[in-house]
């Protein structure tokens, strides 16, 4: 296994010194934003983690290795490449064996983080049960990963293009804790609120770390969703976002857009109809998650 | 892990002497019956297990510990408390870290039993796939637990408020044996029969223990459902119970009761319309399960 | 565990010498073909594996043992017996404890192969998500097995009596790689093509073996689907097969055939309406899979 992992100097030193480490995914770099904004944002997010007492480890598949922490050159190359495959659990063996470039999704980043001994991972939003999944069975592999891989995932909830209610049901069946960080309500990515309650509300990084430690000490496999609402200043109005999604869903139906094509279509519509504010919001919430995630990583490092 | 487990004197001695032990859940105490009937029933069920050659271990979460066996004082306190959280897999870490009171469901009791080295667990009925789950995805975490945690669960089948057919399909997909104890038909909690066949019929405790031992010796993770029909004298008529449920489902729909609110509504209606006979039946079937469970635990202790 | 495994002389020697081994299932013998054609085909398939540099291990449950490799006498007896139970994960413990005859499905053969240290398994087609499973939840245990048991499964795709699209969604959620062997399109058993793309295309046995080794070296549990199209000469026309299935589905509905009875009905109709050509095709594709499977087993033996 070790032969597939390649650590950056910064992460290697952090591991040797026993410092808290925060994993970051790379799909947001390759598929979430245009170059060079993606690289710049990645660096800013990493710096926020450093400023909050932890060490960032951006994860990507490069040249037959799972990179745990990217150098400046690697990040630049990766952010500018156009042949990067979105990598979930099922793709990891293939991409490593063929030495192709891979951007890790939530599922693959969790796997890599666990392999590297990293207990906390910061992302924007998790995948979930797609709208209409009662018929399409389109359910993100992220949810299965949360039930089996020992990494806490700080996010801003599940995107409202998903079916949030069904996502919560799936996580309940699978025994995954869904924590509202300072909130009783599950946030929905662009919005601070949704109509759904979280399973558990916790108000401090220490409480989150203590819950995770108890879970893992018991030997209960899997992670948890730590749902951290987008900052107020950047949050969108729920009725505005939901209106866009409802409209886009009708449009998708009218145009015969189905299955896997629906999600990128919805995301595109949200971007278009928010006049680019969705990207700003996305960046703001990831940075906010980086702050909270670093704090939790510090606590997880102390209660080991 | 051991730091979270706290054994009663009786269970500790049983473990030291290598006696057969039967796990019991505590949701039935906190959420299933009023005080003091709940405490009295719990004691009677424990005594039945002793009378049948095994040692009872009622499981609950108290003060940051998973109690394996409750003292009289603990049982009294627990049965009388009104701030007890229903505890499934996802809740265990949180309740232990925050030292809150937790009543273990089937899923959490299975986890605790396995951690404590107990192979057999007696309950009333397991959770399952809820009616309408094709749309709501409301599926009990008990089913996932049965597929991964090594504890045999003696119950009186799945409640007919659930969708029994879908519950059986789910268990089949997950590779969980469903055994009819002395019956070819899956019992449905209040009734001895249903329209569904079991996967395997076994007629003695030894046969059940031998099947489980072979499964576990092979390294096949998970438990099994040992479905033991309610005693004839206490059984209700299937058409009577199903009539109540059908009526209650219509009423729920008319009153806009949805999702998680449906199950307690149905259970309430069953109780109301059976004029309390459902509680009597519930007690009778648990006691009957305790007898069968103790016998299986004795056999499991011998074929180890 | 070892006490339940019984190796044939041929397989035992192969293990001692470190030769590549290919697992074969026995449901095709007991339930897939009439005697003596079933026994003859089984022997021919085994010989193809030998001719391609590997050792065949046909797997069946006999007299309380999992047989890894059948002697001529065992194969003859097994192929001629009429009391053979189809054995999936849930049935293994029961059949071993009661010493009944069991024919291993894809799921059970994967389990047995893993227990015996065999990494490659050749079959005809895997189980999947049944048509209408959105309502019936009828989903083969084979899919769960593929997500947890470390065996690569060479098959000719999923039968078009299944819902192939939903089967692919389920496998994606579960993180199972679906490889097209020399094809971008998932083959559908009797046909070389379907409307569905595979996740990964690989064109040589070595590439498949390298992907699997990387996956397993990472510690990623589970197998993969290696979908190998039926040879051109034997392939049926997709519109012909799909037409038969559509007609049969209507007929099933009209006759009130439901749930578990639909699949055997559809298979029967396919056989009837192809005037026995489906059996010929079935034999041809299994032999073709044996060739490819042996080649992959040879490569897996070299990259260990
Ligand atoms: Mn999907
Ligand atoms: Mn539920
Ligand atoms: Mn089925």
mmCIF file of N, CA and C in Angstrom, chain C residues 1 8 21 36 73 99 101 154 161 241 272-273 279:
data_model
loop_
_atom_site.group_PDB
_atom_site.id
_atom_site.type_symbol
_atom_site.label_atom_id
_atom_site.label_comp_id
_atom_site.label_asym_id
_atom_site.label_seq_id
_atom_site.Cartn_x
_atom_site.Cartn_y
_atom_site.Cartn_z
ATOM 1 N N UNK C 1 -12.081 -22.144 9.970
ATOM 2 C CA UNK C 1 -12.486 -21.956 8.565
ATOM 3 C C UNK C 1 -11.973 -23.093 7.681
ATOM 4 N N UNK C 8 -9.637 -30.447 -4.243
ATOM 5 C CA UNK C 8 -9.325 -31.589 -5.104
ATOM 6 C C UNK C 8 -7.811 -31.722 -5.190
ATOM 7 N N UNK C 21 -4.985 -20.238 -10.629
ATOM 8 C CA UNK C 21 -6.214 -21.022 -10.463
ATOM 9 C C UNK C 21 -7.413 -20.160 -10.851
ATOM 10 N N UNK C 36 -27.001 -35.036 -19.388
ATOM 11 C CA UNK C 36 -25.584 -34.945 -19.007
ATOM 12 C C UNK C 36 -24.852 -33.791 -19.678
ATOM 13 N N UNK C 73 -16.125 -38.144 -10.062
ATOM 14 C CA UNK C 73 -17.275 -38.766 -9.395
ATOM 15 C C UNK C 73 -18.180 -37.686 -8.796
ATOM 16 N N UNK C 99 -25.168 -30.349 5.997
ATOM 17 C CA UNK C 99 -24.528 -31.253 5.029
ATOM 18 C C UNK C 99 -25.379 -31.520 3.801
ATOM 19 N N UNK C 101 -26.576 -30.653 -0.240
ATOM 20 C CA UNK C 101 -25.917 -30.300 -1.494
ATOM 21 C C UNK C 101 -26.236 -28.845 -1.857
ATOM 22 N N UNK C 154 -15.044 -12.658 -14.273
ATOM 23 C CA UNK C 154 -15.160 -12.561 -15.730
ATOM 24 C C UNK C 154 -16.530 -13.087 -16.142
ATOM 25 N N UNK C 161 -32.499 -9.510 -19.200
ATOM 26 C CA UNK C 161 -33.745 -9.622 -18.425
ATOM 27 C C UNK C 161 -33.655 -8.752 -17.174
ATOM 28 N N UNK C 241 -33.356 -10.140 -29.108
ATOM 29 C CA UNK C 241 -33.423 -10.528 -27.693
ATOM 30 C C UNK C 241 -34.326 -9.582 -26.910
ATOM 31 N N UNK C 272 -37.362 -20.672 -25.007
ATOM 32 C CA UNK C 272 -38.407 -21.149 -25.912
ATOM 33 C C UNK C 272 -38.363 -20.402 -27.246
ATOM 34 N N UNK C 273 -38.295 -19.080 -27.166
ATOM 35 C CA UNK C 273 -38.433 -18.273 -28.373
ATOM 36 C C UNK C 273 -37.145 -18.191 -29.193
ATOM 37 N N UNK C 279 -29.247 -21.575 -25.120
ATOM 38 C CA UNK C 279 -28.363 -22.515 -24.422
ATOM 39 C C UNK C 279 -27.010 -22.600 -25.124
#
